[in-house]
Short mmCIF file of C-alpha atoms and ligand atoms in Angstrom, two decimals:
data_model
loop_
_atom_site.label_atom_id
_atom_site.label_comp_id
_atom_site.label_asym_id
_atom_site.label_seq_id
_atom_site.Cartn_x
_atom_site.Cartn_y
_atom_site.Cartn_z
CA MET X 1 -0.15 0.37 0.19
CA LEU X 2 0.98 3.81 -0.94
CA LEU X 3 2.26 5.79 2.17
CA SER X 4 2.45 9.17 1.66
CA GLN X 5 4.39 11.29 -0.44
CA ARG X 6 4.12 13.75 3.15
CA ILE X 7 4.97 11.10 5.66
CA THR X 8 7.31 8.96 3.14
CA GLY X 9 9.61 12.55 1.70
CA LEU X 10 10.20 13.92 5.42
CA THR X 11 12.62 13.24 6.07
CA GLY X 12 13.71 15.63 2.51
CA GLY X 13 16.33 11.79 1.11
CA GLY X 14 19.65 11.61 1.25
CA SER X 15 22.62 11.43 3.96
CA ASP X 16 20.56 13.55 7.16
CA GLY X 17 24.78 13.44 8.58
CA TRP X 18 25.01 12.08 11.69
CA ASP X 19 26.66 9.03 10.04
CA LEU X 20 29.55 9.35 12.19
CA PHE X 21 26.73 9.89 15.56
CA TYR X 22 24.98 5.89 14.80
CA LYS X 23 29.31 5.19 13.90
CA ALA X 24 30.31 6.68 16.99
CA ARG X 25 27.70 4.86 18.78
CA ARG X 26 28.09 1.64 17.61
CA MET X 27 31.91 1.65 18.15
CA LYS X 28 30.95 2.07 22.00
CA ALA X 29 28.07 -0.48 21.74
CA GLU X 30 30.59 -2.25 20.62
CA GLY X 31 33.01 -1.82 24.29
CA LYS X 32 35.16 1.18 22.79
CA ASP X 33 35.62 3.89 24.99
CA ILE X 34 34.05 7.01 22.75
CA LEU X 35 34.17 10.39 24.56
CA GLU X 36 30.33 11.17 23.31
CA LEU X 37 30.35 14.99 22.53
CA THR X 38 27.35 14.97 20.05
CA ILE X 39 23.81 15.03 21.56
CA GLY X 40 22.39 18.96 23.25
CA GLU X 41 21.59 16.31 26.73
CA HIS X 42 22.03 18.11 30.14
CA ASP X 43 24.13 15.71 32.28
CA ILE X 44 22.27 16.55 35.11
CA SER X 45 19.40 14.71 36.02
CA THR X 46 15.59 16.77 36.30
CA ASP X 47 16.01 19.10 39.74
CA PRO X 48 14.56 16.97 42.11
CA THR X 49 12.17 19.23 43.24
CA ILE X 50 10.56 19.30 40.24
CA LEU X 51 10.49 16.54 40.60
CA ALA X 52 8.59 16.12 43.65
CA ALA X 53 6.19 18.61 42.52
CA MET X 54 6.12 16.26 39.55
CA ASN X 55 5.12 13.21 42.29
CA ALA X 56 2.40 15.69 44.64
CA ALA X 57 0.46 16.44 41.67
CA ALA X 58 0.72 12.74 40.04
CA VAL X 59 -0.20 11.72 43.23
CA SER X 60 -3.44 13.84 44.01
CA GLY X 61 -4.20 13.13 40.51
CA HIS X 62 -3.80 15.19 38.06
CA THR X 63 -3.33 11.65 35.54
CA GLY X 64 -6.53 12.76 33.87
CA TYR X 65 -6.89 14.35 30.86
CA ALA X 66 -5.84 17.91 31.38
CA MET X 67 -7.01 20.75 29.78
CA VAL X 68 -6.39 20.92 25.87
CA PRO X 69 -5.02 24.49 25.15
CA GLY X 70 -3.06 24.14 28.56
CA VAL X 71 -3.97 24.52 32.37
CA ASP X 72 -4.94 28.03 32.85
CA SER X 73 -2.11 28.32 35.91
CA LEU X 74 0.64 27.90 33.32
CA ARG X 75 -0.53 29.00 30.45
CA ARG X 76 -0.90 32.18 33.00
CA THR X 77 2.41 31.99 34.63
CA VAL X 78 4.05 30.94 30.75
CA ALA X 79 2.29 34.57 30.07
CA ALA X 80 3.13 35.73 32.89
CA ARG X 81 7.43 35.90 32.44
CA ILE X 82 6.71 36.24 29.06
CA GLN X 83 5.41 39.68 29.65
CA GLU X 84 8.30 40.10 32.21
CA ARG X 85 10.65 39.76 29.93
CA THR X 86 9.88 41.40 26.92
CA GLY X 87 7.35 43.67 28.18
CA ILE X 88 4.44 42.84 25.52
CA GLU X 89 1.39 42.70 27.20
CA THR X 90 1.13 38.08 26.81
CA THR X 91 -2.64 37.24 28.20
CA LEU X 92 -3.46 32.80 28.78
CA ASP X 93 -5.08 33.45 25.33
CA ASN X 94 -1.09 33.89 23.96
CA ILE X 95 -0.25 30.92 24.87
CA LEU X 96 -0.69 27.55 24.38
CA ILE X 97 1.66 24.30 25.92
CA THR X 98 2.93 22.14 23.79
CA PRO X 99 4.68 18.68 24.97
CA GLY X 100 8.23 20.21 24.32
CA GLY X 101 8.77 22.99 21.44
CA GLN X 102 9.00 20.11 18.89
CA SER X 103 5.43 20.07 19.19
CA ALA X 104 5.11 23.55 19.10
CA LEU X 105 7.49 23.61 15.99
CA PHE X 106 5.52 21.20 13.75
CA ALA X 107 2.17 23.24 15.71
CA ALA X 108 3.74 26.74 14.45
CA HIS X 109 4.33 25.62 11.10
CA SER X 110 0.88 24.41 10.37
CA ALA X 111 -0.86 27.39 10.79
CA VAL X 112 1.10 29.73 9.20
CA CYS X 113 2.00 26.80 5.92
CA ASP X 114 -0.65 26.26 3.33
CA ALA X 115 0.40 23.07 1.75
CA GLY X 116 2.78 24.14 -0.54
CA ASP X 117 3.75 26.75 -0.07
CA THR X 118 7.55 28.01 1.14
CA GLY X 119 9.18 27.97 4.38
CA LEU X 120 11.67 29.39 4.86
CA TYR X 121 14.42 28.61 8.42
CA CYS X 122 18.29 29.82 8.39
CA ASP X 123 21.62 27.35 8.13
CA PRO X 124 23.34 25.69 9.37
CA TYR X 125 19.83 24.84 11.06
CA TYR X 126 18.58 22.16 13.54
CA ALA X 127 18.29 19.46 12.69
CA THR X 128 14.47 19.25 12.64
CA TYR X 129 13.87 22.23 10.75
CA PRO X 130 13.33 21.54 7.40
CA GLY X 131 11.42 18.12 8.24
CA THR X 132 9.03 20.16 10.20
CA ILE X 133 8.19 22.32 7.24
CA ARG X 134 7.57 19.20 4.75
CA ALA X 135 6.28 17.60 7.39
CA VAL X 136 2.62 20.36 7.23
CA GLY X 137 3.70 19.81 3.77
CA ALA X 138 5.48 23.07 2.68
CA LYS X 139 8.44 23.42 0.70
CA PRO X 140 11.86 23.99 2.70
CA ILE X 141 14.35 26.68 1.53
CA ALA X 142 17.81 27.59 3.20
CA ILE X 143 18.55 31.25 4.37
CA GLN X 144 22.68 30.69 3.82
CA THR X 145 24.86 32.71 6.44
CA ARG X 146 28.55 33.07 6.40
CA PRO X 147 31.22 32.34 9.28
CA GLU X 148 32.86 36.00 8.45
CA ASP X 149 29.25 37.40 9.63
CA ASP X 150 29.09 34.49 12.40
CA PHE X 151 26.31 32.94 11.36
CA GLU X 152 23.78 35.91 11.67
CA PRO X 153 21.60 36.26 8.80
CA LYS X 154 21.44 39.56 6.66
CA GLN X 155 18.28 40.61 5.63
CA ALA X 156 19.46 40.51 2.10
CA ASP X 157 20.22 37.10 2.30
CA ILE X 158 15.99 36.46 3.10
CA GLU X 159 15.39 39.58 1.02
CA ALA X 160 16.18 36.66 -2.00
CA VAL X 161 14.42 34.38 -0.72
CA ALA X 162 11.26 36.24 0.75
CA ASN X 163 9.35 36.44 -1.77
CA GLY X 164 5.92 34.23 -1.87
CA ALA X 165 7.57 32.47 0.68
CA LYS X 166 5.04 31.81 4.55
CA SER X 167 7.67 32.06 7.00
CA LEU X 168 10.73 32.06 7.97
CA LEU X 169 12.77 30.70 10.92
CA ILE X 170 15.14 32.22 13.21
CA ASN X 171 16.03 30.47 16.21
CA SER X 172 18.80 32.45 18.54
CA PRO X 173 20.29 31.55 21.10
CA ASN X 174 21.76 29.40 18.38
CA ASN X 175 21.50 25.47 17.46
CA PRO X 176 24.24 24.50 16.60
CA THR X 177 26.44 27.84 16.27
CA GLY X 178 26.23 28.77 20.15
CA VAL X 179 25.51 32.62 18.22
CA VAL X 180 23.75 35.26 20.29
CA TYR X 181 21.76 37.16 17.82
CA SER X 182 21.86 40.63 17.74
CA ARG X 183 19.82 43.65 17.69
CA LYS X 184 21.31 44.50 14.28
CA THR X 185 20.17 41.02 12.68
CA LEU X 186 16.70 40.62 14.90
CA ASP X 187 15.72 44.32 12.80
CA GLY X 188 16.92 43.48 9.66
CA ILE X 189 14.86 40.28 10.52
CA ALA X 190 11.81 42.35 11.33
CA ALA X 191 11.72 44.01 8.36
CA ALA X 192 12.52 41.35 5.75
CA CYS X 193 9.61 40.16 7.61
CA ILE X 194 7.31 43.28 7.66
CA LYS X 195 8.27 44.03 3.70
CA HIS X 196 7.56 41.04 2.38
CA GLY X 197 4.61 39.45 4.75
CA LEU X 198 6.27 37.38 6.65
CA TRP X 199 5.22 35.27 9.52
CA LEU X 200 8.54 35.05 11.65
CA ILE X 201 8.95 31.72 14.10
CA SER X 202 11.40 32.22 16.10
CA ASP X 203 12.94 29.42 18.53
CA GLU X 204 14.01 30.72 21.11
CA VAL X 205 14.90 27.61 22.97
CA TYR X 206 17.81 28.18 24.93
CA ASP X 207 16.99 31.59 26.50
CA THR X 208 17.51 31.31 29.56
CA GLN X 209 21.54 30.53 28.03
CA VAL X 210 23.16 33.50 26.88
CA TRP X 211 27.08 34.41 28.11
CA GLU X 212 27.94 37.62 26.09
CA GLY X 213 25.11 40.10 24.91
CA GLU X 214 21.28 39.91 26.13
CA HIS X 215 19.28 37.94 24.25
CA ILE X 216 16.16 40.06 22.66
CA SER X 217 12.75 37.85 21.42
CA PRO X 218 11.58 39.27 18.43
CA ARG X 219 8.30 40.04 18.61
CA SER X 220 8.89 42.60 21.14
CA LEU X 221 10.63 45.04 17.94
CA PRO X 222 7.70 47.71 16.46
CA GLY X 223 5.78 45.92 13.65
CA MET X 224 5.98 42.21 14.75
CA ALA X 225 4.00 41.35 17.65
CA GLU X 226 0.70 40.46 15.41
CA ARG X 227 3.05 38.90 12.80
CA THR X 228 5.75 36.44 15.39
CA LEU X 229 5.16 32.78 16.92
CA VAL X 230 7.67 32.31 19.98
CA VAL X 231 8.10 28.58 20.29
CA GLY X 232 9.42 28.32 24.04
CA SER X 233 10.06 24.37 26.31
CA MET X 234 10.87 23.28 29.41
CA SER X 235 13.27 21.11 27.90
CA LYS X 236 16.94 23.08 27.74
CA SER X 237 16.48 25.67 30.58
CA HIS X 238 15.57 23.27 33.28
CA ALA X 239 16.48 19.80 31.97
CA MET X 240 13.45 18.75 31.16
CA THR X 241 14.18 16.90 28.14
CA GLY X 242 11.56 13.96 29.18
CA SER X 243 9.49 16.15 30.05
CA ARG X 244 7.71 17.52 26.98
CA CYS X 245 6.74 20.13 27.58
CA GLY X 246 7.18 23.36 25.63
CA TRP X 247 4.80 25.86 24.05
CA VAL X 248 3.76 28.88 20.62
CA ILE X 249 3.06 32.15 21.86
CA GLY X 250 0.93 34.21 19.95
CA PRO X 251 -1.63 36.53 18.27
CA GLU X 252 -4.42 35.27 20.19
CA GLU X 253 -6.02 33.91 17.12
CA ALA X 254 -2.99 32.20 16.23
CA ILE X 255 -3.52 30.68 19.64
CA ALA X 256 -7.91 30.00 19.14
CA HIS X 257 -7.45 27.73 15.71
CA LEU X 258 -4.09 26.41 17.16
CA ILE X 259 -6.07 24.40 20.26
CA ASN X 260 -8.19 23.42 17.77
CA LEU X 261 -5.02 21.69 15.82
CA ALA X 262 -4.22 20.31 18.95
CA THR X 263 -7.87 19.47 19.80
CA HIS X 264 -7.40 17.00 16.71
CA THR X 265 -3.01 15.75 17.34
CA THR X 266 -1.22 15.59 20.53
CA TYR X 267 -4.68 16.58 22.72
CA GLY X 268 -2.63 18.12 25.60
CA VAL X 269 0.23 17.31 28.42
CA PRO X 270 -0.59 15.81 30.75
CA GLY X 271 -1.17 17.06 33.67
CA TYR X 272 1.02 16.00 36.61
CA ILE X 273 4.58 17.86 33.88
CA GLN X 274 1.92 21.03 33.52
CA ASP X 275 2.42 21.11 37.25
CA ALA X 276 6.39 19.70 37.50
CA ALA X 277 6.65 23.49 34.49
CA GLU X 278 4.59 24.95 36.16
CA PHE X 279 6.57 24.79 40.13
CA ALA X 280 9.31 25.11 38.36
CA LEU X 281 8.37 28.37 36.17
CA ASN X 282 8.04 29.60 40.27
CA GLN X 283 11.32 28.80 41.64
CA GLY X 284 13.14 31.79 39.61
CA VAL X 285 15.90 32.46 38.29
CA GLY X 286 18.33 30.74 40.04
CA LEU X 287 16.88 27.18 38.99
CA GLU X 288 17.49 28.07 35.67
CA GLU X 289 20.14 29.70 36.81
CA LYS X 290 21.35 26.08 38.15
CA VAL X 291 21.20 24.61 35.06
CA ALA X 292 22.97 26.42 32.65
CA ALA X 293 26.32 27.85 34.61
CA PRO X 294 27.41 23.77 34.22
CA PHE X 295 27.57 25.26 30.86
CA ARG X 296 28.71 28.57 31.00
CA ARG X 297 31.47 27.57 33.10
CA ARG X 298 32.88 24.76 29.94
CA ARG X 299 32.63 28.00 27.16
CA ASP X 300 34.44 30.15 29.19
CA ILE X 301 36.57 26.75 29.68
CA ALA X 302 36.44 26.22 25.49
CA SER X 303 37.13 30.25 24.99
CA LYS X 304 40.90 30.03 26.86
CA ILE X 305 41.77 27.09 25.34
CA ILE X 306 40.66 28.08 21.98
CA ALA X 307 42.78 30.75 22.76
CA SER X 308 45.73 29.87 23.02
CA GLN X 309 46.27 28.48 20.42
CA ASN X 310 46.06 29.66 16.66
CA VAL X 311 44.43 26.34 14.09
CA VAL X 312 41.21 26.87 15.50
CA ARG X 313 39.29 29.58 15.14
CA ILE X 314 35.77 29.23 17.68
CA VAL X 315 33.04 30.62 16.83
CA PRO X 316 31.92 33.70 19.21
CA ALA X 317 30.18 31.37 21.76
CA SER X 318 27.62 33.47 23.19
CA GLY X 319 24.57 31.60 24.19
CA ALA X 320 23.33 27.34 23.75
CA MET X 321 25.25 23.83 25.41
CA TYR X 322 27.21 24.04 22.97
CA VAL X 323 30.07 25.49 20.87
CA MET X 324 31.07 25.79 16.84
CA LEU X 325 34.65 25.43 15.99
CA ASP X 326 36.42 26.52 12.77
CA ILE X 327 38.44 23.64 11.30
CA ARG X 328 38.86 24.69 7.83
CA ALA X 329 43.00 25.59 8.70
CA THR X 330 43.61 21.78 8.89
CA GLY X 331 43.10 21.80 5.47
CA LEU X 332 39.56 18.96 6.01
CA SER X 333 35.87 18.93 6.33
CA GLY X 334 34.12 18.54 9.40
CA ASP X 335 32.90 14.84 7.62
CA ASP X 336 36.48 14.37 7.49
CA PHE X 337 38.38 15.63 11.02
CA GLY X 338 34.94 14.49 12.75
CA ASP X 339 36.12 10.97 11.48
CA ALA X 340 39.62 11.30 11.86
CA LEU X 341 39.21 12.52 15.70
CA LEU X 342 37.00 9.09 16.06
CA GLU X 343 38.90 7.19 14.98
CA GLN X 344 42.45 8.26 16.27
CA GLU X 345 40.78 10.05 19.72
CA ALA X 346 37.89 8.10 20.63
CA ILE X 347 36.00 11.56 20.72
CA ALA X 348 32.37 12.18 18.97
CA VAL X 349 31.72 15.22 17.28
CA MET X 350 29.19 16.67 15.08
CA PRO X 351 30.80 18.00 12.05
CA GLY X 352 29.77 20.70 10.87
CA GLU X 353 28.06 19.73 7.45
CA SER X 354 25.56 17.89 9.34
CA PHE X 355 23.65 20.64 9.85
CA GLY X 356 23.44 21.88 6.35
CA ALA X 357 25.48 23.80 4.06
CA SER X 358 26.80 26.72 5.59
CA ALA X 359 28.46 25.13 8.04
CA ALA X 360 31.44 23.68 6.80
CA GLY X 361 34.75 23.09 7.54
CA HIS X 362 33.14 23.06 11.85
CA VAL X 363 32.80 20.59 14.21
CA ARG X 364 30.08 21.14 16.94
CA ILE X 365 30.86 20.16 20.56
CA ALA X 366 29.20 19.77 23.00
CA MET X 367 29.35 20.89 26.40
CA THR X 368 27.68 18.04 27.51
CA VAL X 369 30.01 15.96 29.56
CA ALA X 370 31.49 17.70 33.57
CA ASP X 371 34.28 20.08 33.78
CA ALA X 372 37.79 18.32 33.24
CA GLN X 373 37.41 15.78 30.60
CA PHE X 374 35.48 18.82 28.10
CA ALA X 375 38.73 20.57 28.84
CA GLU X 376 40.57 17.58 28.32
CA ALA X 377 38.79 16.41 25.76
CA LEU X 378 39.16 20.22 24.23
CA LYS X 379 43.01 20.56 24.10
CA ARG X 380 43.22 16.93 22.17
CA ILE X 381 40.99 18.15 19.85
CA VAL X 382 43.12 21.15 19.24
CA ASN X 383 46.55 18.70 19.27
CA PHE X 384 44.63 16.75 16.72
CA ALA X 385 44.22 19.74 14.26
CA LYS X 386 47.42 20.95 15.21
CA GLY X 387 48.60 17.77 14.15
CA LEU X 388 47.02 17.63 11.65
CA THR X 389 48.51 21.07 10.34
CA GLN X 390 52.92 19.70 10.65
N1 LIG A 1 14.39 24.46 19.15
C1 LIG A 1 16.05 23.31 19.09
C2 LIG A 1 17.18 24.63 18.36
C3 LIG A 1 16.17 22.10 19.80
O1 LIG A 1 17.52 22.79 19.29
C4 LIG A 1 15.98 22.29 20.44
C5 LIG A 1 16.04 20.19 20.89
O2 LIG A 1 17.78 20.14 21.11
C6 LIG A 1 14.64 22.00 19.72
C7 LIG A 1 13.85 22.84 19.62
C8 LIG A 1 12.92 20.47 21.06
O3 LIG A 1 13.34 20.51 21.71
P1 LIG A 1 12.40 20.40 22.44
O4 LIG A 1 11.27 19.78 21.45
O5 LIG A 1 12.39 19.40 23.50
O6 LIG A 1 11.33 21.17 23.65
#
């Protein structure tokens, strides 16, 4: 029986660029001691206080069907947090609670793209972006960014492909680059969206992990609140990746329709998970900073080690849980560098190419192992790169 083109074509065919990741996993399964710096998952678990709140909510009976749009008190808590951080009036009617940021990305594109429409996204990109756009029947078109611009998208490059497109998906703080978009970049993005009638889908799941500069939500820029859908999540900010709790923030009308979509797809998020998320958000910035602190420390460790040599360059690591290294001076592609590093040093990193053509000649390093181990790995990566140039 034939399956739909939408589902069989979801990944776009061809290699997904994750060969090296799977190779590292295979080597590990064969008993080899591989240090994995690949995946964006914290090396700490969800805080015990959040787990206690989750348990209390479940035991007290919040285990039946929950409100599909999200529990009112969680929607209110998210709205208040966003209003406080952006200055833009936000109520519970602007919030849909979703099973994680990924589901929010799908919902946001469903809200604004019809079958056959074009959805824009920036390269390098988080692995699921093109597939998420295809999943709603739209056509993903990448906007190339450049290492010399620290991978921040330029207004002219957006405008070059914006004609007839429906949406633009951006992500700051950025995975895979660790770059936090500047005000100038966001102003350019906003101008392009307004000029070409684009919806902006702003993935802000790393908004609590900023080491330098400032996270500005583009929804707060003039003329943008009515055309922006913000994707948020508890995954990264509160080490709750497995709890699957996130949200879409947007104009009331869009959220009203998205509630319909949720009724026909996810049917909401478990009540005890929502209660735990509300508890976590009510702990304020203290808990967020505790979760972010290891990445801040490791980012400083990486910056220091990279500064001590001139073969490997670091892309300004201003936020998120990754550092991106420019290894073009070795003459190798990110794929070949990553493969040789895995074979010779038993260290697994993600080749830049797996995030799109713009990041060729780079590797992404997840800062997700203990500080001492991370420092040791970075030194070995740098020495390995130096060795290739001699
Ligand atoms: N957006 C970005 C940029 C990510 O890196 C991730 C996960 O790694 C997600 C969205 C999805 O996160 P979640 O669905 O766990 O909220």
